[in-house]
Amino acid sequence: MSNGTIFSKIIKGEVLADIVYQDEYITAFRDMLPQAPVHILIVPNLQIKTLNDVVDGDTHLLGRILMAAVGIAKNIGIAEDGYRLVMNCNKHGGQEVYHIHLHLLGGKPLGSILGA
Ligand code: AMP
């Protein structure tokens, strides 16, 4: 399915994580260091290192990631109050794991986007 990162191991079941959704294309699991009451990562099963590596053929996959985040937010009951979706890219974006992932954050008012 994929290689390399800790997320690849989670996707393959080699590393334990609290998986909340998985299908042929994507996996979603709870962040091990949550920055909000709800903090879930939605990742493609095949590794794409950064957003800069996305190509036209990934458009459908990116849509699935976004729709999965919305679906999970609805399922766990935070959609009405609202939530934040974040994707970090490279050093200045604060990316730590080089396997693209969408952060779904919510469960409380999150304040301004950069926490200022
Ligand atoms: P980023 O800084 O955007 O690359 O985010 C990486 C996120 O992955 C961080 O919020 C980490 O807490 C999270 N993370 C790293 N390793 C694991 C793991 N094994 N299980 C769950 N979350 C993880």
mmCIF file of N, CA and C and ligand atoms in Angstrom:
data_model
loop_
_atom_site.group_PDB
_atom_site.id
_atom_site.type_symbol
_atom_site.label_atom_id
_atom_site.label_comp_id
_atom_site.label_asym_id
_atom_site.label_seq_id
_atom_site.Cartn_x
_atom_site.Cartn_y
_atom_site.Cartn_z
ATOM 1 N N MET A 1 0.836 -1.216 0.000
ATOM 2 C CA MET A 1 0.000 0.000 0.000
ATOM 3 C C MET A 1 0.869 1.264 0.000
ATOM 4 N N SER A 2 1.871 1.284 0.876
ATOM 5 C CA SER A 2 2.704 2.474 0.967
ATOM 6 C C SER A 2 4.006 2.100 1.662
ATOM 7 N N ASN A 3 4.915 3.037 1.750
ATOM 8 C CA ASN A 3 6.182 2.732 2.402
ATOM 9 C C ASN A 3 6.592 3.884 3.297
ATOM 10 N N GLY A 4 7.630 3.645 4.068
ATOM 11 C CA GLY A 4 8.318 4.792 4.661
ATOM 12 C C GLY A 4 7.883 5.281 6.021
ATOM 13 N N THR A 5 6.786 5.979 6.134
ATOM 14 C CA THR A 5 6.522 6.764 7.330
ATOM 15 C C THR A 5 5.785 5.952 8.395
ATOM 16 N N ILE A 6 5.734 6.541 9.586
ATOM 17 C CA ILE A 6 4.954 5.950 10.685
ATOM 18 C C ILE A 6 3.488 5.797 10.247
ATOM 19 N N PHE A 7 3.003 6.726 9.435
ATOM 20 C CA PHE A 7 1.604 6.624 8.983
ATOM 21 C C PHE A 7 1.412 5.397 8.091
ATOM 22 N N SER A 8 2.415 5.083 7.290
ATOM 23 C CA SER A 8 2.321 3.879 6.447
ATOM 24 C C SER A 8 2.177 2.643 7.320
ATOM 25 N N LYS A 9 2.895 2.629 8.420
ATOM 26 C CA LYS A 9 2.823 1.468 9.331
ATOM 27 C C LYS A 9 1.453 1.393 9.995
ATOM 28 N N ILE A 10 0.891 2.526 10.353
ATOM 29 C CA ILE A 10 -0.461 2.550 10.937
ATOM 30 C C ILE A 10 -1.468 2.020 9.913
ATOM 31 N N ILE A 11 -1.339 2.484 8.681
ATOM 32 C CA ILE A 11 -2.266 2.076 7.613
ATOM 33 C C ILE A 11 -2.223 0.565 7.410
ATOM 34 N N LYS A 12 -1.008 0.016 7.500
ATOM 35 C CA LYS A 12 -0.853 -1.427 7.278
ATOM 36 C C LYS A 12 -1.142 -2.248 8.533
ATOM 37 N N GLY A 13 -1.407 -1.581 9.648
ATOM 38 C CA GLY A 13 -1.704 -2.290 10.892
ATOM 39 C C GLY A 13 -0.468 -2.750 11.635
ATOM 40 N N GLU A 14 0.694 -2.245 11.246
ATOM 41 C CA GLU A 14 1.952 -2.634 11.902
ATOM 42 C C GLU A 14 2.208 -1.816 13.162
ATOM 43 N N VAL A 15 1.587 -0.641 13.238
ATOM 44 C CA VAL A 15 1.672 0.209 14.437
ATOM 45 C C VAL A 15 0.245 0.502 14.859
ATOM 46 N N LEU A 16 0.006 0.395 16.170
ATOM 47 C CA LEU A 16 -1.343 0.585 16.699
ATOM 48 C C LEU A 16 -1.747 2.057 16.666
ATOM 49 N N ALA A 17 -2.974 2.306 16.269
ATOM 50 C CA ALA A 17 -3.538 3.655 16.338
ATOM 51 C C ALA A 17 -5.044 3.504 16.495
ATOM 52 N N ASP A 18 -5.671 4.589 16.929
ATOM 53 C CA ASP A 18 -7.125 4.584 17.100
ATOM 54 C C ASP A 18 -7.752 4.976 15.759
ATOM 55 N N ILE A 19 -7.956 3.993 14.911
ATOM 56 C CA ILE A 19 -8.479 4.245 13.563
ATOM 57 C C ILE A 19 -9.988 4.461 13.633
ATOM 58 N N VAL A 20 -10.436 5.570 13.077
ATOM 59 C CA VAL A 20 -11.876 5.878 13.106
ATOM 60 C C VAL A 20 -12.539 5.635 11.751
ATOM 61 N N TYR A 21 -11.726 5.531 10.704
ATOM 62 C CA TYR A 21 -12.284 5.257 9.368
ATOM 63 C C TYR A 21 -11.171 4.719 8.473
ATOM 64 N N GLN A 22 -11.504 3.740 7.646
ATOM 65 C CA GLN A 22 -10.527 3.263 6.652
ATOM 66 C C GLN A 22 -11.267 2.701 5.455
ATOM 67 N N ASP A 23 -10.777 3.035 4.278
ATOM 68 C CA ASP A 23 -11.281 2.393 3.060
ATOM 69 C C ASP A 23 -10.094 2.135 2.138
ATOM 70 N N GLU A 24 -10.387 1.838 0.906
ATOM 71 C CA GLU A 24 -9.354 1.472 -0.065
ATOM 72 C C GLU A 24 -8.347 2.603 -0.310
ATOM 73 N N TYR A 25 -8.786 3.840 -0.095
ATOM 74 C CA TYR A 25 -7.970 5.001 -0.470
ATOM 75 C C TYR A 25 -7.382 5.759 0.713
ATOM 76 N N ILE A 26 -8.096 5.774 1.827
ATOM 77 C CA ILE A 26 -7.690 6.649 2.929
ATOM 78 C C ILE A 26 -7.882 5.970 4.279
ATOM 79 N N THR A 27 -7.149 6.501 5.259
ATOM 80 C CA THR A 27 -7.278 6.033 6.638
ATOM 81 C C THR A 27 -7.344 7.271 7.532
ATOM 82 N N ALA A 28 -8.196 7.206 8.550
ATOM 83 C CA ALA A 28 -8.307 8.306 9.517
ATOM 84 C C ALA A 28 -8.118 7.728 10.913
ATOM 85 N N PHE A 29 -7.287 8.417 11.708
ATOM 86 C CA PHE A 29 -7.017 7.936 13.064
ATOM 87 C C PHE A 29 -6.768 9.128 13.980
ATOM 88 N N ARG A 30 -6.927 8.875 15.291
ATOM 89 C CA ARG A 30 -6.759 9.960 16.252
ATOM 90 C C ARG A 30 -5.286 10.307 16.424
ATOM 91 N N ASP A 31 -5.003 11.611 16.477
ATOM 92 C CA ASP A 31 -3.632 12.082 16.695
ATOM 93 C C ASP A 31 -3.178 11.669 18.088
ATOM 94 N N MET A 32 -1.940 11.202 18.206
ATOM 95 C CA MET A 32 -1.451 10.721 19.510
ATOM 96 C C MET A 32 -1.138 11.882 20.460
ATOM 97 N N LEU A 33 -1.001 13.082 19.943
ATOM 98 C CA LEU A 33 -0.774 14.258 20.794
ATOM 99 C C LEU A 33 -1.831 15.303 20.439
ATOM 100 N N PRO A 34 -3.081 15.051 20.851
ATOM 101 C CA PRO A 34 -4.175 15.909 20.379
ATOM 102 C C PRO A 34 -4.019 17.364 20.815
ATOM 103 N N GLN A 35 -4.274 18.256 19.894
ATOM 104 C CA GLN A 35 -4.196 19.695 20.171
ATOM 105 C C GLN A 35 -5.575 20.314 20.360
ATOM 106 N N ALA A 36 -6.593 19.465 20.413
ATOM 107 C CA ALA A 36 -7.974 19.889 20.660
ATOM 108 C C ALA A 36 -8.714 18.638 21.122
ATOM 109 N N PRO A 37 -9.899 18.792 21.728
ATOM 110 C CA PRO A 37 -10.651 17.610 22.179
ATOM 111 C C PRO A 37 -10.861 16.594 21.051
ATOM 112 N N VAL A 38 -11.085 17.075 19.845
ATOM 113 C CA VAL A 38 -11.112 16.194 18.672
ATOM 114 C C VAL A 38 -9.911 16.546 17.803
ATOM 115 N N HIS A 39 -9.063 15.565 17.555
ATOM 116 C CA HIS A 39 -7.908 15.783 16.664
ATOM 117 C C HIS A 39 -7.665 14.474 15.913
ATOM 118 N N ILE A 40 -8.119 14.466 14.678
ATOM 119 C CA ILE A 40 -8.068 13.267 13.843
ATOM 120 C C ILE A 40 -7.268 13.595 12.583
ATOM 121 N N LEU A 41 -6.457 12.649 12.149
ATOM 122 C CA LEU A 41 -5.671 12.818 10.927
ATOM 123 C C LEU A 41 -6.277 11.959 9.824
ATOM 124 N N ILE A 42 -6.466 12.549 8.658
ATOM 125 C CA ILE A 42 -6.979 11.800 7.508
ATOM 126 C C ILE A 42 -5.846 11.733 6.489
ATOM 127 N N VAL A 43 -5.440 10.519 6.132
ATOM 128 C CA VAL A 43 -4.249 10.342 5.297
ATOM 129 C C VAL A 43 -4.567 9.429 4.108
ATOM 130 N N PRO A 44 -3.901 9.679 2.976
ATOM 131 C CA PRO A 44 -4.046 8.736 1.858
ATOM 132 C C PRO A 44 -3.280 7.459 2.172
ATOM 133 N N ASN A 45 -3.795 6.312 1.749
ATOM 134 C CA ASN A 45 -3.105 5.050 2.016
ATOM 135 C C ASN A 45 -1.766 4.967 1.283
ATOM 136 N N LEU A 46 -1.690 5.585 0.131
ATOM 137 C CA LEU A 46 -0.421 5.638 -0.592
ATOM 138 C C LEU A 46 0.292 6.934 -0.221
ATOM 139 N N GLN A 47 1.561 6.812 0.105
ATOM 140 C CA GLN A 47 2.302 7.982 0.557
ATOM 141 C C GLN A 47 2.489 9.013 -0.551
ATOM 142 N N ILE A 48 2.101 10.243 -0.235
ATOM 143 C CA ILE A 48 2.495 11.423 -1.010
ATOM 144 C C ILE A 48 3.242 12.281 0.003
ATOM 145 N N LYS A 49 4.470 12.662 -0.299
ATOM 146 C CA LYS A 49 5.304 13.260 0.745
ATOM 147 C C LYS A 49 4.799 14.625 1.219
ATOM 148 N N THR A 50 4.505 15.501 0.291
ATOM 149 C CA THR A 50 4.032 16.840 0.674
ATOM 150 C C THR A 50 2.969 17.296 -0.320
ATOM 151 N N LEU A 51 2.295 18.380 0.021
ATOM 152 C CA LEU A 51 1.312 18.931 -0.917
ATOM 153 C C LEU A 51 1.979 19.344 -2.222
ATOM 154 N N ASN A 52 3.269 19.681 -2.153
ATOM 155 C CA ASN A 52 3.992 20.071 -3.370
ATOM 156 C C ASN A 52 4.150 18.911 -4.347
ATOM 157 N N ASP A 53 3.951 17.696 -3.873
ATOM 158 C CA ASP A 53 4.114 16.510 -4.713
ATOM 159 C C ASP A 53 2.798 16.033 -5.328
ATOM 160 N N VAL A 54 1.709 16.722 -5.004
ATOM 161 C CA VAL A 54 0.402 16.344 -5.544
ATOM 162 C C VAL A 54 0.361 16.637 -7.048
ATOM 163 N N VAL A 55 -0.245 15.726 -7.804
ATOM 164 C CA VAL A 55 -0.383 15.916 -9.259
ATOM 165 C C VAL A 55 -1.867 15.892 -9.624
ATOM 166 N N ASP A 56 -2.151 16.238 -10.879
ATOM 167 C CA ASP A 56 -3.548 16.304 -11.334
ATOM 168 C C ASP A 56 -4.305 15.014 -11.034
ATOM 169 N N GLY A 57 -3.619 13.875 -11.166
ATOM 170 C CA GLY A 57 -4.266 12.585 -10.944
ATOM 171 C C GLY A 57 -4.686 12.347 -9.510
ATOM 172 N N ASP A 58 -4.234 13.200 -8.599
ATOM 173 C CA ASP A 58 -4.586 13.051 -7.181
ATOM 174 C C ASP A 58 -5.841 13.830 -6.796
ATOM 175 N N THR A 59 -6.441 14.508 -7.759
ATOM 176 C CA THR A 59 -7.591 15.369 -7.452
ATOM 177 C C THR A 59 -8.714 14.608 -6.760
ATOM 178 N N HIS A 60 -9.017 13.420 -7.278
ATOM 179 C CA HIS A 60 -10.103 12.623 -6.706
ATOM 180 C C HIS A 60 -9.757 12.200 -5.278
ATOM 181 N N LEU A 61 -8.515 11.802 -5.080
ATOM 182 C CA LEU A 61 -8.053 11.387 -3.750
ATOM 183 C C LEU A 61 -8.173 12.543 -2.760
ATOM 184 N N LEU A 62 -7.766 13.728 -3.168
ATOM 185 C CA LEU A 62 -7.846 14.890 -2.277
ATOM 186 C C LEU A 62 -9.301 15.191 -1.926
ATOM 187 N N GLY A 63 -10.181 15.009 -2.893
ATOM 188 C CA GLY A 63 -11.610 15.188 -2.627
ATOM 189 C C GLY A 63 -12.110 14.180 -1.615
ATOM 190 N N ARG A 64 -11.651 12.962 -1.734
ATOM 191 C CA ARG A 64 -12.068 11.909 -0.783
ATOM 192 C C ARG A 64 -11.576 12.234 0.629
ATOM 193 N N ILE A 65 -10.357 12.759 0.729
ATOM 194 C CA ILE A 65 -9.814 13.128 2.046
ATOM 195 C C ILE A 65 -10.695 14.209 2.677
ATOM 196 N N LEU A 66 -11.022 15.214 1.878
ATOM 197 C CA LEU A 66 -11.858 16.317 2.371
ATOM 198 C C LEU A 66 -13.249 15.818 2.768
ATOM 199 N N MET A 67 -13.846 14.999 1.929
ATOM 200 C CA MET A 67 -15.190 14.499 2.224
ATOM 201 C C MET A 67 -15.185 13.562 3.435
ATOM 202 N N ALA A 68 -14.102 12.803 3.609
ATOM 203 C CA ALA A 68 -14.008 11.939 4.788
ATOM 204 C C ALA A 68 -13.968 12.792 6.050
ATOM 205 N N ALA A 69 -13.234 13.889 6.011
ATOM 206 C CA ALA A 69 -13.156 14.773 7.183
ATOM 207 C C ALA A 69 -14.543 15.311 7.536
ATOM 208 N N VAL A 70 -15.270 15.738 6.528
ATOM 209 C CA VAL A 70 -16.624 16.268 6.763
ATOM 210 C C VAL A 70 -17.527 15.161 7.322
ATOM 211 N N GLY A 71 -17.424 13.972 6.739
ATOM 212 C CA GLY A 71 -18.247 12.850 7.201
ATOM 213 C C GLY A 71 -17.937 12.466 8.638
ATOM 214 N N ILE A 72 -16.666 12.439 8.975
ATOM 215 C CA ILE A 72 -16.277 12.098 10.356
ATOM 216 C C ILE A 72 -16.782 13.180 11.306
ATOM 217 N N ALA A 73 -16.612 14.438 10.925
ATOM 218 C CA ALA A 73 -17.103 15.535 11.780
ATOM 219 C C ALA A 73 -18.604 15.380 12.039
ATOM 220 N N LYS A 74 -19.356 15.029 11.020
ATOM 221 C CA LYS A 74 -20.803 14.823 11.191
ATOM 222 C C LYS A 74 -21.062 13.619 12.090
ATOM 223 N N ASN A 75 -20.351 12.531 11.839
ATOM 224 C CA ASN A 75 -20.572 11.292 12.603
ATOM 225 C C ASN A 75 -20.288 11.454 14.083
ATOM 226 N N ILE A 76 -19.254 12.218 14.418
ATOM 227 C CA ILE A 76 -18.909 12.341 15.841
ATOM 228 C C ILE A 76 -19.590 13.544 16.484
ATOM 229 N N GLY A 77 -20.395 14.254 15.692
ATOM 230 C CA GLY A 77 -21.271 15.270 16.273
ATOM 231 C C GLY A 77 -20.654 16.640 16.493
ATOM 232 N N ILE A 78 -19.602 16.982 15.724
ATOM 233 C CA ILE A 78 -19.013 18.316 15.896
ATOM 234 C C ILE A 78 -19.292 19.237 14.707
ATOM 235 N N ALA A 79 -20.008 18.726 13.724
ATOM 236 C CA ALA A 79 -20.171 19.494 12.481
ATOM 237 C C ALA A 79 -20.957 20.784 12.700
ATOM 238 N N GLU A 80 -22.024 20.710 13.491
ATOM 239 C CA GLU A 80 -22.860 21.898 13.693
ATOM 240 C C GLU A 80 -22.099 23.005 14.401
ATOM 241 N N ASP A 81 -21.363 22.652 15.460
ATOM 242 C CA ASP A 81 -20.582 23.663 16.175
ATOM 243 C C ASP A 81 -19.411 24.155 15.334
ATOM 244 N N GLY A 82 -18.874 23.266 14.524
ATOM 245 C CA GLY A 82 -17.794 23.657 13.619
ATOM 246 C C GLY A 82 -16.469 23.016 13.971
ATOM 247 N N TYR A 83 -15.547 23.164 13.069
ATOM 248 C CA TYR A 83 -14.242 22.492 13.196
ATOM 249 C C TYR A 83 -13.255 23.195 12.278
ATOM 250 N N ARG A 84 -12.006 22.761 12.351
ATOM 251 C CA ARG A 84 -10.963 23.340 11.483
ATOM 252 C C ARG A 84 -10.223 22.211 10.784
ATOM 253 N N LEU A 85 -9.927 22.426 9.507
ATOM 254 C CA LEU A 85 -9.127 21.481 8.726
ATOM 255 C C LEU A 85 -7.808 22.161 8.376
ATOM 256 N N VAL A 86 -6.711 21.442 8.635
ATOM 257 C CA VAL A 86 -5.378 22.019 8.419
ATOM 258 C C VAL A 86 -4.503 21.001 7.705
ATOM 259 N N MET A 87 -3.746 21.465 6.714
ATOM 260 C CA MET A 87 -2.715 20.638 6.080
ATOM 261 C C MET A 87 -1.413 21.426 6.108
ATOM 262 N N ASN A 88 -0.408 20.886 6.759
ATOM 263 C CA ASN A 88 0.875 21.569 6.842
ATOM 264 C C ASN A 88 1.777 21.120 5.699
ATOM 265 N N CYS A 89 2.576 22.041 5.200
ATOM 266 C CA CYS A 89 3.510 21.699 4.117
ATOM 267 C C CYS A 89 4.913 22.186 4.435
ATOM 268 N N ASN A 90 5.815 21.215 4.516
ATOM 269 C CA ASN A 90 7.252 21.495 4.664
ATOM 270 C C ASN A 90 7.576 22.276 5.942
ATOM 271 N N LYS A 91 8.793 22.734 6.024
ATOM 272 C CA LYS A 91 9.348 23.269 7.272
ATOM 273 C C LYS A 91 8.565 24.466 7.807
ATOM 274 N N HIS A 92 8.328 25.450 6.976
ATOM 275 C CA HIS A 92 7.635 26.642 7.460
ATOM 276 C C HIS A 92 6.180 26.359 7.806
ATOM 277 N N GLY A 93 5.620 25.331 7.195
ATOM 278 C CA GLY A 93 4.251 24.949 7.521
ATOM 279 C C GLY A 93 4.164 24.092 8.775
ATOM 280 N N GLY A 94 5.310 23.660 9.281
ATOM 281 C CA GLY A 94 5.313 22.845 10.502
ATOM 282 C C GLY A 94 5.067 21.374 10.250
ATOM 283 N N GLN A 95 5.324 20.906 9.023
ATOM 284 C CA GLN A 95 5.092 19.489 8.716
ATOM 285 C C GLN A 95 6.161 18.628 9.386
ATOM 286 N N GLU A 96 5.710 17.620 10.126
ATOM 287 C CA GLU A 96 6.626 16.712 10.823
ATOM 288 C C GLU A 96 6.667 15.337 10.174
ATOM 289 N N VAL A 97 5.536 14.905 9.651
ATOM 290 C CA VAL A 97 5.465 13.578 9.020
ATOM 291 C C VAL A 97 5.272 13.780 7.519
ATOM 292 N N TYR A 98 6.210 13.240 6.739
ATOM 293 C CA TYR A 98 6.221 13.486 5.299
ATOM 294 C C TYR A 98 5.385 12.447 4.550
ATOM 295 N N HIS A 99 4.109 12.513 4.873
ATOM 296 C CA HIS A 99 3.051 11.688 4.271
ATOM 297 C C HIS A 99 1.814 12.560 4.458
ATOM 298 N N ILE A 100 1.340 13.173 3.399
ATOM 299 C CA ILE A 100 0.335 14.236 3.566
ATOM 300 C C ILE A 100 -0.838 13.762 4.428
ATOM 301 N N HIS A 101 -1.362 14.675 5.207
ATOM 302 C CA HIS A 101 -2.463 14.366 6.116
ATOM 303 C C HIS A 101 -3.240 15.632 6.400
ATOM 304 N N LEU A 102 -4.530 15.451 6.551
ATOM 305 C CA LEU A 102 -5.424 16.552 6.891
ATOM 306 C C LEU A 102 -5.761 16.441 8.369
ATOM 307 N N HIS A 103 -5.500 17.508 9.131
ATOM 308 C CA HIS A 103 -5.868 17.541 10.542
ATOM 309 C C HIS A 103 -7.328 17.983 10.648
ATOM 310 N N LEU A 104 -8.134 17.202 11.344
ATOM 311 C CA LEU A 104 -9.503 17.595 11.699
ATOM 312 C C LEU A 104 -9.491 17.939 13.181
ATOM 313 N N LEU A 105 -9.729 19.225 13.472
ATOM 314 C CA LEU A 105 -9.644 19.723 14.850
ATOM 315 C C LEU A 105 -10.978 20.310 15.271
ATOM 316 N N GLY A 106 -11.406 20.024 16.487
ATOM 317 C CA GLY A 106 -12.658 20.592 16.957
ATOM 318 C C GLY A 106 -12.965 20.160 18.373
ATOM 319 N N GLY A 107 -14.227 20.368 18.747
ATOM 320 C CA GLY A 107 -14.651 19.985 20.090
ATOM 321 C C GLY A 107 -14.609 21.125 21.079
ATOM 322 N N LYS A 108 -14.119 22.282 20.655
ATOM 323 C CA LYS A 108 -14.129 23.500 21.470
ATOM 324 C C LYS A 108 -13.886 24.678 20.521
ATOM 325 N N PRO A 109 -14.145 25.904 20.951
ATOM 326 C CA PRO A 109 -13.799 27.038 20.107
ATOM 327 C C PRO A 109 -12.276 27.076 19.930
ATOM 328 N N LEU A 110 -11.828 27.182 18.705
ATOM 329 C CA LEU A 110 -10.394 27.030 18.423
ATOM 330 C C LEU A 110 -9.647 28.357 18.352
ATOM 331 N N GLY A 111 -10.355 29.463 18.421
ATOM 332 C CA GLY A 111 -9.673 30.756 18.388
ATOM 333 C C GLY A 111 -9.134 31.066 17.007
ATOM 334 N N SER A 112 -8.201 32.016 16.974
ATOM 335 C CA SER A 112 -7.690 32.447 15.681
ATOM 336 C C SER A 112 -6.796 31.359 15.083
ATOM 337 N N ILE A 113 -6.604 31.417 13.809
ATOM 338 C CA ILE A 113 -5.970 30.306 13.097
ATOM 339 C C ILE A 113 -4.538 30.070 13.540
ATOM 340 N N LEU A 114 -3.803 31.107 13.926
ATOM 341 C CA LEU A 114 -2.419 30.928 14.355
ATOM 342 C C LEU A 114 -2.289 31.023 15.877
ATOM 343 N N GLY A 115 -3.403 30.986 16.576
ATOM 344 C CA GLY A 115 -3.380 30.978 18.027
ATOM 345 C C GLY A 115 -2.907 32.280 18.643
ATOM 346 N N ALA A 116 -2.926 33.376 17.858
ATOM 347 C CA ALA A 116 -2.456 34.674 18.376
ATOM 348 C C ALA A 116 -3.527 35.326 19.241
HETATM 349 P P1 AMP B 1 2.330 17.538 11.006
HETATM 350 O O1 AMP B 1 3.094 18.426 11.946
HETATM 351 O O2 AMP B 1 1.293 18.277 10.223
HETATM 352 O O3 AMP B 1 3.245 16.700 10.141
HETATM 353 O O4 AMP B 1 1.504 16.553 11.930
HETATM 354 C C1 AMP B 1 1.960 15.298 12.320
HETATM 355 C C2 AMP B 1 1.021 14.807 13.395
HETATM 356 O O5 AMP B 1 1.153 13.407 13.491
HETATM 357 C C3 AMP B 1 1.298 15.386 14.779
HETATM 358 O O6 AMP B 1 0.128 16.054 15.252
HETATM 359 C C4 AMP B 1 1.637 14.153 15.615
HETATM 360 O O7 AMP B 1 1.158 14.240 16.933
HETATM 361 C C5 AMP B 1 0.958 13.045 14.825
HETATM 362 N N1 AMP B 1 1.537 11.725 14.989
HETATM 363 C C6 AMP B 1 2.830 11.353 14.822
HETATM 364 N N2 AMP B 1 2.991 10.033 15.039
HETATM 365 C C7 AMP B 1 1.753 9.552 15.333
HETATM 366 C C8 AMP B 1 1.249 8.260 15.670
HETATM 367 N N3 AMP B 1 2.054 7.195 15.734
HETATM 368 N N4 AMP B 1 -0.078 8.137 15.928
HETATM 369 C C9 AMP B 1 -0.896 9.208 15.867
HETATM 370 N N5 AMP B 1 -0.475 10.454 15.560
HETATM 371 C C10 AMP B 1 0.831 10.630 15.318
#
